[in-house]
Amino acid sequence: HTEPPPAADKGFFADRKRRRLFLLGGGILIVAVVLIVVGVVVVSGGKKDEGTLTNVQNEAPSVAETAPPTTATPTATPTIAPTGVRELQIGDLIRTRTSSTPDAAFTPGTPQREAYEWLIDVDPLKLARDGSAQMDDRILQRYALACLYHATGGSNWGNRNGWLVGDECGYQGVQGWFGIGCNDWGEVRAIAFNDNNLVGEIPTEIAILEKVENLVLKNNKKLTGHIPDDIGSNMTEMRQLALYNNDITGTIPLTVFNHLEHLVYLNLQDNRMHGKLVPEVGNLRKLKKLILFNNNFNGPLHAKQIAEADLVYLGLSGNSFSGSIAHQIGNIPTLEYLYLDDNDFTGIIDTKIGLLTELRSINLDSNRLQGSIPTEMGNLVNLEYWSMRNNSLTGALPTEVGNMVSLQTMNLATNEIGGAIPTEVGNLKELKNFYMFQNELRGSIPDTIGNMDKLKVLFLSSNELISIPSSISDVGDTLVELYLSDNRLQGSIPQDICDLVNLEVLFLDTNQLRSRVPPCIGNRLVDLRQLYLFNNLLTGQIPEEIKNLEKLSALGLENNQFNGEVDEGICALKNDMGGLLSEFWTDCANRNDGLDAEVQCSCCDVCCPGADC
């Protein structure tokens, strides 16, 4: 191939005397080519032929793993054609194999032009075409990597060890280019950059690297632009495509769904991508993990098509997907992780969700789901994490939840679930976190709560519960946080509370509790950090034993019927006295009827009644 590049680039070829001489005429060119071929044969005749790629690697210069120099003169240069012929041949190769951007390498000011100039003038290997497909692929491989380097600000990468110097795959004990993985034949199979300050756009030329199986560019917040279509068209060996926590925009190229038939892992989370998840997603039959968290995708789920793959992980949280969660979702029996929270899904939870018996984690938070929780949820005996917070679910909590014996977290807060908490919850021996605040639960907390011997957080605020069972003391070794605010708890604070010796947070405010505060709270709950008893009908003097709670940072006792003087030992807990207490409220202001305050406090932050109360 002897055609020169386009006219716009002639200046690049004309500025070197040797190139001007080379281009004097077609006849001279033919003679020169013949002489070159003869010269190569003569020079190479005494060497053992070990294959083109092997010869190039054997003759590669030995280089240290340092930043690329501003100029590079190879210490050992293979026998090559004259620069003009080599340049034209490589230019022709690039045009032929980069059909999407054939002229980018010859357009001044582009990353492709920088990569081309490096390949021709600076690359220490000085590779030249020799008629073999192997050498052509090697030249294109270095060109594609140089395009990635220049398109994403390689000179400012966090780690650029080895880049543009020496063998990209490593040679005779010298490390290859950072972030590049190769097979035994010197073909790039993996590109991985995590938080490496890639700035710019992914160049289309990366798709020249057709053998790449793993492309991982993550946590580079200034990596912008679209995903090139050619990644799907050309890189058909791809198994893992992970371009997450960047600033990529645009849609998922249709070519990804139509051509990457070996794809197992697709992660594009935490970008600014948009568009719909097209039905062609069903073409990815080998896909195991589809993760699109926190983008701007919308439209229906296409559960029927997604079910064509044996997915293990489906993560679509933080988008604007809408419509119903179709019953076909139950046709993915391999599914272990299902995250559809923070979208705009509507309708009911289909009973076929009970077919997902391998499910270990499900999150449907913050949608617009309605109806009752299907009893078939009880079939999910392997489920460890269950969250459907902030929807409009109604009905009672089904007794079948007692079958979910692997459950560690249950979060059904902020719904309209009513009725009593079923006694069967006591079967959940692995449960650590139980969240059902802001519902319409009634009656007593069941005695079986004491069977949950791993329970750490019990959060049942803002319901209509009336009593605390004595069995609460049975979880004293594990319970750390107890929230029962804004219910209808009556009677006195049970002494059993004092058996929760590891408790750090106790919220009993806004109930109808009466009588005195048990002194044992101050004597035994020495790990308490927050104690809220406000808005009750508690009487007597504030127990001086509270002074023993040296870890206390917040104490809310206002809007009760306490009297007397706050013990100075409690005041010694204040942060201005060297303690941790920064928030202390009591009824220490004069009453609205003009009478003196019933509580005298010299250290309270807020005295009620008042504007702040």
Coordinates of C-alpha atoms in Angstrom, one line a residue:
H1 CA 0.0 0.0 0.0
T2 CA 1.6 3.3 -1.1
E3 CA -1.2 5.8 -0.9
P4 CA -0.3 8.8 1.3
P5 CA -2.7 10.0 4.0
P6 CA -5.3 12.7 3.2
A7 CA -4.3 16.1 1.9
A8 CA -5.0 17.7 5.3
D9 CA -2.1 15.7 6.7
K10 CA 0.5 16.2 4.0
G11 CA 2.4 18.6 6.2
F12 CA 3.2 15.9 8.7
F13 CA 4.9 13.8 5.9
A14 CA 6.5 16.8 4.2
D15 CA 8.4 18.2 7.2
R16 CA 11.1 15.5 7.0
K17 CA 13.7 15.5 4.3
R18 CA 13.8 11.7 4.0
R19 CA 10.0 11.6 3.3
R20 CA 10.2 14.3 0.7
L21 CA 12.9 12.2 -1.1
F22 CA 10.8 9.1 -0.7
L23 CA 7.8 10.7 -2.4
L24 CA 9.6 12.1 -5.5
G25 CA 8.0 9.6 -7.8
G26 CA 6.3 6.3 -8.2
G27 CA 9.3 4.7 -10.0
I28 CA 11.7 5.5 -7.2
L29 CA 9.2 4.1 -4.7
I30 CA 9.0 0.8 -6.5
V31 CA 12.8 0.6 -6.6
A32 CA 13.0 1.5 -2.9
V33 CA 10.5 -1.2 -1.9
V34 CA 12.5 -3.9 -3.8
L35 CA 15.7 -2.8 -2.2
I36 CA 14.1 -2.8 1.2
V37 CA 12.8 -6.3 0.9
V38 CA 16.2 -7.5 -0.3
G39 CA 18.0 -5.6 2.5
V40 CA 15.7 -7.2 5.2
V41 CA 16.3 -10.7 3.8
V42 CA 20.1 -10.1 3.8
V43 CA 20.2 -8.6 7.3
S44 CA 17.9 -11.2 8.8
G45 CA 19.4 -14.2 7.1
G46 CA 21.7 -15.2 9.9
K47 CA 18.9 -15.3 12.5
K48 CA 16.8 -18.2 13.6
D49 CA 13.2 -17.6 12.7
E50 CA 11.1 -17.9 15.9
G51 CA 7.9 -16.2 14.7
T52 CA 7.3 -12.6 14.1
L53 CA 6.0 -11.8 17.6
T54 CA 8.7 -13.7 19.3
N55 CA 11.4 -12.0 17.3
V56 CA 10.1 -8.6 18.2
Q57 CA 10.0 -9.4 21.8
N58 CA 13.5 -10.9 21.8
E59 CA 14.8 -7.7 20.3
A60 CA 12.8 -5.4 22.5
P61 CA 15.0 -3.0 24.6
S62 CA 15.3 -3.5 28.3
V63 CA 13.5 -0.7 30.0
A64 CA 12.8 0.3 33.6
E65 CA 9.3 0.6 34.9
T66 CA 9.2 4.4 35.0
A67 CA 7.2 7.2 33.5
P68 CA 7.5 7.5 29.7
P69 CA 10.4 9.9 28.6
T70 CA 9.6 12.9 26.5
T71 CA 11.8 11.5 23.8
A72 CA 12.6 7.8 23.3
T73 CA 15.5 6.4 21.3
P74 CA 15.5 2.6 21.4
T75 CA 18.7 1.0 22.5
A76 CA 18.0 -1.9 20.2
T77 CA 16.0 -1.4 17.0
P78 CA 14.8 -4.3 14.9
T79 CA 15.6 -4.2 11.2
I80 CA 12.8 -2.2 9.6
A81 CA 11.8 -0.7 6.4
P82 CA 12.7 3.0 5.7
T83 CA 10.6 5.4 7.7
G84 CA 8.5 6.6 4.8
V85 CA 7.4 3.1 3.7
R86 CA 6.8 2.0 7.3
E87 CA 4.7 5.1 8.0
L88 CA 2.6 4.6 4.9
Q89 CA 2.0 1.0 5.6
I90 CA 1.0 1.5 9.2
G91 CA -1.2 4.4 8.2
D92 CA -2.9 2.2 5.6
L93 CA -3.4 -0.6 8.3
I94 CA -5.0 1.9 10.7
R95 CA -7.4 3.2 8.1
T96 CA -8.4 -0.4 7.1
R97 CA -9.0 -1.6 10.7
T98 CA -10.6 1.5 12.2
S99 CA -13.6 1.8 10.0
S100 CA -15.6 3.9 12.5
T101 CA -12.8 6.6 12.7
P102 CA -10.6 6.0 9.7
D103 CA -9.2 9.5 9.6
A104 CA -8.8 10.2 13.3
A105 CA -5.2 9.3 13.3
F106 CA -4.4 11.8 10.6
T107 CA -6.4 14.7 12.1
P108 CA -4.2 17.2 14.0
G109 CA -5.1 17.7 17.7
T110 CA -6.8 14.3 18.3
P111 CA -5.7 11.6 20.8
Q112 CA -5.5 9.3 17.8
R113 CA -3.0 11.5 16.1
E114 CA -0.9 11.6 19.2
A115 CA -1.0 7.8 19.4
Y116 CA -0.1 7.6 15.7
E117 CA 2.9 9.9 16.0
W118 CA 4.1 8.0 19.0
L119 CA 3.8 4.7 17.1
I120 CA 5.8 6.1 14.1
D121 CA 8.4 8.2 15.8
V122 CA 8.7 7.4 19.5
D123 CA 7.7 3.9 20.1
P124 CA 11.0 2.1 21.1
L125 CA 10.0 -1.1 19.5
K126 CA 9.7 0.5 16.0
L127 CA 7.4 -2.2 14.8
A128 CA 6.9 -2.5 11.0
R129 CA 4.5 -4.6 8.9
D130 CA 6.0 -7.8 7.6
G131 CA 3.0 -9.3 5.8
S132 CA 1.8 -11.4 8.7
A133 CA -1.5 -11.0 10.5
Q134 CA 0.3 -11.4 13.8
M135 CA 2.5 -8.4 13.3
D136 CA -0.5 -6.3 12.1
D137 CA -2.4 -7.2 15.2
R138 CA 0.6 -6.3 17.4
I139 CA 0.9 -2.9 15.7
L140 CA -2.8 -2.2 16.1
Q141 CA -2.7 -3.3 19.7
R142 CA -0.1 -0.8 20.7
Y143 CA -1.9 1.9 18.7
A144 CA -5.2 1.2 20.5
L145 CA -3.5 1.3 23.9
A146 CA -1.8 4.5 23.0
C147 CA -5.2 6.0 22.0
L148 CA -6.6 5.0 25.4
Y149 CA -3.5 6.7 27.1
H150 CA -3.8 9.9 25.2
A151 CA -7.6 10.1 25.2
T152 CA -7.8 9.8 29.0
G153 CA -4.9 12.0 30.0
G154 CA -2.4 9.3 30.5
S155 CA 0.4 11.6 31.5
N156 CA -1.6 12.5 34.6
W157 CA -2.8 9.0 35.6
G158 CA -2.3 8.0 39.2
N159 CA -0.2 5.0 38.0
R160 CA 1.2 4.9 34.5
N161 CA 4.1 2.6 35.1
G162 CA 5.6 1.2 31.9
W163 CA 3.2 2.9 29.6
L164 CA 4.5 3.8 26.1
V165 CA 7.9 2.3 27.0
G166 CA 8.9 -1.3 26.2
D167 CA 6.6 -4.3 25.8
E168 CA 3.0 -3.8 26.8
C169 CA 2.8 -7.3 28.1
G170 CA 6.2 -7.5 29.8
Y171 CA 9.4 -8.9 28.6
Q172 CA 12.2 -11.0 30.2
G173 CA 11.3 -10.1 33.8
V174 CA 10.4 -6.5 33.0
Q175 CA 6.8 -5.7 34.0
G176 CA 4.3 -4.8 31.3
W177 CA 2.2 -1.7 31.3
F178 CA 0.2 -1.1 34.4
G179 CA -3.4 -2.2 34.2
I180 CA -2.8 -4.5 31.2
G181 CA -3.1 -8.3 31.3
C182 CA -2.0 -10.5 28.4
N183 CA -2.1 -14.1 27.5
D184 CA 1.0 -16.2 26.6
W185 CA 0.8 -15.0 22.9
G186 CA 1.1 -11.3 23.8
E187 CA -2.6 -10.5 23.2
V188 CA -4.2 -8.1 25.6
R189 CA -7.0 -9.9 27.4
A190 CA -7.7 -7.5 30.3
I191 CA -7.7 -3.7 30.9
A192 CA -8.3 -2.6 34.5
F193 CA -8.0 0.8 36.0
N194 CA -9.5 1.6 39.5
D195 CA -9.4 5.2 40.7
N196 CA -6.5 6.0 38.4
N197 CA -7.5 9.6 37.4
L198 CA -8.6 8.7 33.8
V199 CA -9.8 12.1 32.4
G200 CA -11.6 12.2 29.1
E201 CA -13.6 9.8 27.0
I202 CA -13.2 6.1 26.1
P203 CA -11.8 6.1 22.6
T204 CA -13.5 4.0 19.9
E205 CA -10.1 2.5 19.1
I206 CA -10.2 0.5 22.3
A207 CA -12.4 -1.9 20.3
I208 CA -9.4 -2.8 18.2
L209 CA -8.5 -5.0 21.1
E210 CA -10.9 -7.8 20.0
K211 CA -9.4 -10.4 22.4
V212 CA -10.2 -8.5 25.5
E213 CA -12.3 -10.4 28.0
N214 CA -12.3 -8.0 30.9
L215 CA -12.7 -4.3 30.6
V216 CA -12.8 -2.6 34.0
L217 CA -12.6 1.2 34.2
K218 CA -14.1 2.1 37.6
N219 CA -14.0 5.0 40.1
N220 CA -12.7 7.6 37.6
K221 CA -15.1 10.5 38.2
K222 CA -13.8 12.5 35.2
L223 CA -14.2 9.6 32.7
T224 CA -16.9 11.0 30.5
G225 CA -18.6 10.5 27.1
H226 CA -20.6 7.6 25.7
I227 CA -19.7 3.9 25.6
P228 CA -18.5 3.4 22.0
D229 CA -20.8 1.2 19.9
D230 CA -17.7 -0.7 18.6
I231 CA -17.1 -2.2 22.1
G232 CA -20.2 -4.3 21.4
S233 CA -19.5 -4.8 17.7
N234 CA -15.9 -5.9 17.9
M235 CA -15.0 -7.0 21.4
T236 CA -17.1 -10.2 21.2
E237 CA -14.9 -12.2 23.6
M238 CA -16.0 -9.9 26.4
R239 CA -16.9 -11.6 29.6
Q240 CA -16.8 -8.7 32.0
L241 CA -17.7 -5.1 31.2
A242 CA -17.4 -2.9 34.3
L243 CA -17.5 0.8 33.7
Y244 CA -18.9 2.0 37.1
N245 CA -18.7 5.0 39.3
N246 CA -17.5 7.3 36.5
D247 CA -19.3 10.1 34.7
I248 CA -20.3 8.2 31.6
T249 CA -23.5 9.4 29.8
G250 CA -25.6 8.2 26.9
T251 CA -27.4 4.9 26.5
I252 CA -26.2 1.3 26.6
P253 CA -25.2 0.5 22.9
L254 CA -27.6 -2.0 21.3
T255 CA -24.4 -3.7 20.1
V256 CA -23.7 -4.8 23.7
F257 CA -26.9 -6.8 23.8
N258 CA -26.7 -8.1 20.3
H259 CA -23.1 -9.2 20.1
L260 CA -21.5 -9.8 23.5
E261 CA -22.9 -13.3 23.8
H262 CA -20.2 -14.4 26.3
L263 CA -20.9 -11.6 28.7
V264 CA -21.2 -12.7 32.3
Y265 CA -20.9 -9.5 34.2
L266 CA -22.3 -6.0 33.2
N267 CA -21.8 -3.2 35.7
L268 CA -22.5 0.4 34.7
Q269 CA -23.7 1.7 38.1
D270 CA -23.1 5.2 39.4
N271 CA -22.9 7.1 36.1
R272 CA -25.3 9.5 34.3
M273 CA -26.6 7.1 31.7
H274 CA -30.1 7.1 30.5
G275 CA -32.6 5.4 28.2
K276 CA -34.5 2.1 28.5
L277 CA -33.4 -1.4 29.2
V278 CA -34.3 -2.8 25.8
P279 CA -35.9 -6.2 25.2
E280 CA -32.6 -7.3 23.5
V281 CA -31.2 -7.7 27.0
G282 CA -32.6 -11.2 26.6
N283 CA -29.8 -12.0 24.1
L284 CA -27.3 -12.1 26.9
R285 CA -28.0 -15.7 27.8
K286 CA -24.8 -16.2 29.8
L287 CA -25.3 -13.0 31.9
K288 CA -25.0 -13.7 35.7
K289 CA -24.9 -10.1 37.0
L290 CA -26.6 -7.0 35.7
I291 CA -25.9 -3.9 37.8
L292 CA -27.2 -0.5 36.7
F293 CA -27.6 1.3 40.1
N294 CA -27.9 5.0 40.3
N295 CA -28.3 6.2 36.7
N296 CA -31.3 7.7 34.8
F297 CA -32.7 4.6 33.1
N298 CA -36.4 4.3 32.7
G299 CA -39.2 2.3 31.2
P300 CA -40.4 -1.3 32.0
L301 CA -38.4 -4.0 33.5
H302 CA -38.7 -6.5 30.6
A303 CA -38.7 -9.3 33.2
K304 CA -39.7 -11.9 30.5
Q305 CA -36.5 -11.2 28.5
I306 CA -34.3 -10.9 31.6
A307 CA -35.5 -14.3 32.6
E308 CA -33.8 -15.8 29.5
A309 CA -30.5 -15.6 31.4
D310 CA -29.7 -17.5 34.5
L311 CA -29.1 -14.3 36.5
V312 CA -27.7 -14.4 40.0
Y313 CA -27.7 -10.7 40.6
L314 CA -30.1 -8.1 39.3
G315 CA -29.4 -4.5 40.5
L316 CA -31.5 -1.7 39.1
S317 CA -31.8 0.5 42.2
G318 CA -31.8 4.3 42.0
N319 CA -33.3 4.8 38.5
S320 CA -36.8 5.6 37.1
F321 CA -37.9 2.2 36.0
S322 CA -41.7 1.9 36.1
G323 CA -44.6 -0.4 35.6
S324 CA -45.3 -3.6 37.4
I325 CA -42.7 -6.1 38.6
A326 CA -44.0 -8.7 36.2
H327 CA -44.6 -12.3 37.4
Q328 CA -41.9 -13.4 35.0
I329 CA -39.4 -12.4 37.6
G330 CA -40.3 -15.7 39.3
N331 CA -38.9 -17.5 36.3
I332 CA -35.3 -16.8 37.3
P333 CA -34.8 -19.6 39.8
T334 CA -31.1 -18.9 40.0
L335 CA -31.6 -15.3 41.3
E336 CA -29.9 -14.6 44.6
Y337 CA -29.8 -10.8 44.8
L338 CA -32.7 -8.6 43.6
Y339 CA -32.4 -4.8 44.1
L340 CA -35.2 -2.7 42.5
D341 CA -35.4 0.0 45.2
D342 CA -35.7 3.7 44.5
N343 CA -37.6 3.4 41.2
D344 CA -41.2 4.0 40.2
F345 CA -42.6 0.5 40.2
T346 CA -46.3 0.1 40.8
G347 CA -48.9 -2.6 41.4
I348 CA -48.8 -5.6 43.7
I349 CA -46.0 -8.0 44.7
D350 CA -46.7 -11.1 42.6
T351 CA -47.1 -14.4 44.3
K352 CA -44.5 -15.9 42.0
I353 CA -41.9 -14.2 44.0
G354 CA -42.1 -17.2 46.2
L355 CA -40.5 -19.3 43.4
L356 CA -37.2 -17.5 44.0
T357 CA -36.1 -20.0 46.6
E358 CA -32.3 -19.2 46.1
L359 CA -32.9 -15.6 46.9
R360 CA -30.6 -14.3 49.6
S361 CA -31.3 -10.5 49.4
I362 CA -34.2 -8.5 48.1
N363 CA -34.8 -4.7 48.3
L364 CA -37.9 -3.1 46.9
D365 CA -37.8 0.1 49.0
S366 CA -39.2 3.4 47.8
N367 CA -41.5 2.4 45.0
R368 CA -45.3 2.7 44.8
L369 CA -46.1 -0.9 45.5
Q370 CA -49.5 -1.7 47.0
G371 CA -51.5 -4.6 48.3
S372 CA -50.5 -7.2 50.9
I373 CA -47.4 -9.2 51.4
P374 CA -47.9 -12.5 49.6
T375 CA -47.9 -15.5 51.9
E376 CA -45.5 -17.1 49.4
M377 CA -42.7 -15.0 50.9
G378 CA -42.5 -17.7 53.5
N379 CA -41.0 -20.0 50.8
L380 CA -37.8 -17.9 50.8
V381 CA -36.0 -19.9 53.4
N382 CA -32.6 -18.8 52.2
L383 CA -33.4 -15.1 52.4
E384 CA -31.1 -13.1 54.7
Y385 CA -32.0 -9.5 53.8
W386 CA -35.6 -8.4 53.2
S387 CA -36.5 -4.7 52.7
M388 CA -39.7 -3.2 51.3
R389 CA -39.6 0.0 53.1
N390 CA -41.5 3.2 52.0
N391 CA -44.2 1.7 49.9
S392 CA -48.0 1.5 50.4
L393 CA -48.3 -2.1 51.5
T394 CA -51.3 -3.1 53.5
G395 CA -52.8 -6.1 55.3
A396 CA -51.2 -8.1 58.1
L397 CA -47.7 -9.5 58.3
P398 CA -48.3 -13.1 57.2
T399 CA -47.6 -15.8 59.7
E400 CA -45.5 -17.6 57.0
V401 CA -42.7 -15.2 57.7
G402 CA -41.8 -17.5 60.5
N403 CA -40.6 -19.9 57.9
M404 CA -37.9 -17.5 56.7
V405 CA -35.4 -18.9 59.2
S406 CA -32.2 -17.5 57.5
L407 CA -33.5 -13.9 57.8
Q408 CA -31.1 -11.4 59.4
T409 CA -32.7 -8.1 58.5
M410 CA -36.4 -7.4 58.0
N411 CA -37.3 -3.8 57.1
L412 CA -41.0 -3.2 56.3
A413 CA -41.0 0.4 57.7
T414 CA -43.1 3.2 56.4
N415 CA -46.0 1.2 55.0
E416 CA -49.6 0.6 56.1
I417 CA -49.2 -2.8 57.5
G418 CA -51.7 -3.5 60.3
G419 CA -52.8 -6.1 62.8
A420 CA -50.7 -7.8 65.4
I421 CA -47.1 -8.9 65.0
P422 CA -47.5 -12.7 64.5
T423 CA -46.0 -14.8 67.2
E424 CA -44.2 -16.8 64.5
V425 CA -41.6 -14.1 64.3
G426 CA -40.0 -15.8 67.3
N427 CA -38.8 -18.5 64.9
L428 CA -36.4 -16.0 63.3
K429 CA -33.4 -17.0 65.4
E430 CA -31.0 -15.4 63.0
L431 CA -32.7 -12.0 62.9
K432 CA -30.5 -9.1 63.9
N433 CA -32.4 -6.1 62.6
F434 CA -36.3 -5.8 62.9
Y435 CA -37.6 -2.5 61.4
M436 CA -41.4 -2.0 61.2
F437 CA -41.7 1.7 62.3
Q438 CA -44.4 3.9 60.8
N439 CA -47.0 1.2 60.2
E440 CA -50.4 0.4 61.8
L441 CA -49.4 -2.4 64.0
R442 CA -51.7 -3.0 67.0
G443 CA -51.7 -5.0 70.3
S444 CA -48.8 -6.2 72.3
I445 CA -45.3 -7.0 71.2
P446 CA -45.4 -10.9 71.2
D447 CA -43.6 -12.7 74.0
T448 CA -41.8 -14.8 71.3
I449 CA -39.6 -11.7 70.6
G450 CA -37.4 -13.1 73.4
N451 CA -36.5 -16.1 71.2
M452 CA -34.6 -13.9 68.8
D453 CA -31.3 -14.4 70.6
K454 CA -29.3 -12.5 67.9
L455 CA -31.5 -9.4 67.8
K456 CA -29.5 -6.1 67.9
V457 CA -32.0 -3.5 66.7
L458 CA -35.8 -3.5 67.4
F459 CA -37.4 -0.5 65.7
L460 CA -41.2 -0.4 66.1
S461 CA -41.8 3.3 66.6
S462 CA -44.9 5.1 65.2
N463 CA -47.4 2.2 65.5
E464 CA -50.2 1.5 68.0
L465 CA -48.5 -1.0 70.2
I466 CA -49.7 -1.1 73.9
S467 CA -47.2 -3.1 75.9
I468 CA -43.6 -4.5 76.2
P469 CA -43.4 -8.2 77.1
S470 CA -41.3 -9.3 80.0
S471 CA -39.5 -11.6 77.7
I472 CA -37.7 -8.6 76.3
S473 CA -35.0 -9.3 78.9
D474 CA -34.2 -12.6 77.1
V475 CA -32.4 -10.5 74.3
G476 CA -30.4 -8.6 76.9
D477 CA -27.1 -10.0 75.7
T478 CA -27.5 -8.8 72.1
L479 CA -30.0 -5.9 71.9
V480 CA -28.2 -2.6 71.3
E481 CA -31.0 -0.3 70.1
L482 CA -34.7 -0.2 71.1
Y483 CA -37.1 2.2 69.5
L484 CA -40.7 2.2 70.7
S485 CA -41.5 5.9 70.4
D486 CA -44.9 7.2 69.3
N487 CA -47.0 4.1 70.3
R488 CA -49.7 3.6 73.0
L489 CA -47.5 2.0 75.6
Q490 CA -49.2 2.1 79.0
G491 CA -48.4 1.5 82.6
S492 CA -44.9 1.9 84.1
I493 CA -41.6 1.3 82.4
P494 CA -41.0 -2.4 83.0
Q495 CA -38.0 -3.4 85.1
D496 CA -37.1 -5.9 82.5
I497 CA -35.7 -3.1 80.4
C498 CA -32.9 -3.0 82.9
D499 CA -31.8 -6.5 81.8
L500 CA -30.8 -5.0 78.4
V501 CA -27.3 -4.4 79.6
N502 CA -25.7 -3.8 76.2
L503 CA -28.3 -1.2 75.2
E504 CA -26.9 2.0 73.7
V505 CA -30.1 3.6 72.4
L506 CA -33.5 3.7 74.3
F507 CA -36.5 5.6 72.8
L508 CA -39.7 5.3 74.8
D509 CA -40.9 8.8 74.2
T510 CA -44.4 9.9 73.1
N511 CA -46.4 7.1 74.8
Q512 CA -48.6 7.0 77.9
L513 CA -46.1 5.6 80.4
R514 CA -46.7 6.5 84.0
S515 CA -45.0 6.3 87.4
R516 CA -41.4 6.7 88.2
V517 CA -38.4 5.9 86.1
P518 CA -36.7 2.8 87.4
P519 CA -33.4 3.7 89.0
C520 CA -31.9 0.5 87.5
I521 CA -31.8 2.3 84.2
G522 CA -28.9 4.4 85.6
N523 CA -27.3 1.5 87.5
R524 CA -27.3 -1.2 84.8
L525 CA -27.6 0.4 81.3
V526 CA -24.1 1.9 81.5
D527 CA -23.6 1.9 77.7
L528 CA -26.5 4.1 77.0
R529 CA -25.7 7.0 74.6
Q530 CA -29.3 8.2 74.0
L531 CA -32.2 8.1 76.4
Y532 CA -35.5 9.6 75.3
L533 CA -38.5 9.5 77.7
F534 CA -40.2 12.8 76.8
N535 CA -44.0 13.2 76.1
N536 CA -45.2 10.7 78.7
L537 CA -46.8 10.9 82.2
L538 CA -43.8 10.0 84.2
T539 CA -43.6 11.3 87.8
G540 CA -41.3 11.7 90.8
Q541 CA -37.8 13.0 90.8
I542 CA -35.4 12.4 87.9
P543 CA -33.3 9.5 89.2
E544 CA -29.9 10.6 90.4
E545 CA -28.6 7.2 89.2
I546 CA -28.6 8.6 85.7
K547 CA -25.3 10.2 86.7
N548 CA -23.7 6.7 86.1
L549 CA -24.4 6.9 82.4
E550 CA -21.0 8.3 81.5
K551 CA -21.5 7.6 77.7
L552 CA -24.7 9.6 77.5
S553 CA -24.8 12.2 74.8
A554 CA -28.6 12.9 74.6
L555 CA -31.2 13.0 77.4
G556 CA -34.8 14.0 76.7
L557 CA -37.1 14.1 79.7
E558 CA -39.4 17.1 78.9
N559 CA -43.2 17.1 78.9
N560 CA -43.6 14.8 81.8
Q561 CA -44.6 15.4 85.5
F562 CA -41.2 15.2 87.1
N563 CA -40.4 17.4 90.1
G564 CA -37.4 18.4 92.3
E565 CA -33.9 19.3 91.5
V566 CA -31.6 17.7 88.9
D567 CA -28.7 16.0 90.7
E568 CA -25.4 17.7 90.2
G569 CA -23.9 14.4 89.2
I570 CA -26.1 14.4 86.1
C571 CA -24.9 17.9 85.3
A572 CA -21.3 16.6 85.6
L573 CA -22.1 14.5 82.5
K574 CA -22.4 17.7 80.4
N575 CA -19.7 18.2 77.7
D576 CA -18.7 21.6 79.2
M577 CA -17.9 19.7 82.4
G578 CA -15.8 17.1 80.6
G579 CA -18.5 14.7 79.8
L580 CA -20.3 13.7 76.6
L581 CA -23.8 15.0 77.2
S582 CA -24.6 17.7 74.7
E583 CA -28.4 17.6 74.6
F584 CA -30.4 17.8 77.9
W585 CA -34.1 18.7 78.0
T586 CA -36.4 18.9 81.0
D587 CA -39.4 20.8 82.3
C588 CA -37.3 23.4 84.0
A589 CA -39.1 26.6 82.7
N590 CA -41.9 28.4 84.5
R591 CA -45.3 26.9 83.6
N592 CA -47.8 28.5 81.3
D593 CA -50.2 29.0 84.2
G594 CA -47.6 31.2 85.9
L595 CA -46.5 28.6 88.5
D596 CA -42.8 28.0 89.1
A597 CA -41.1 25.2 87.2
E598 CA -41.5 21.8 88.8
V599 CA -37.9 20.8 87.9
Q600 CA -34.9 22.9 88.9
C601 CA -32.0 22.4 86.5
S602 CA -28.8 24.4 86.4
C603 CA -27.3 22.7 83.3
C604 CA -30.2 21.9 81.0
D605 CA -29.8 22.9 77.3
V606 CA -33.6 23.4 76.8
C607 CA -36.2 24.2 79.5
C608 CA -39.8 23.4 78.7
P609 CA -42.4 24.7 78.1
G610 CA -40.9 27.1 75.6
A611 CA -40.6 28.0 72.0
D612 CA -38.1 25.2 71.4
C613 CA -40.2 22.5 73.0

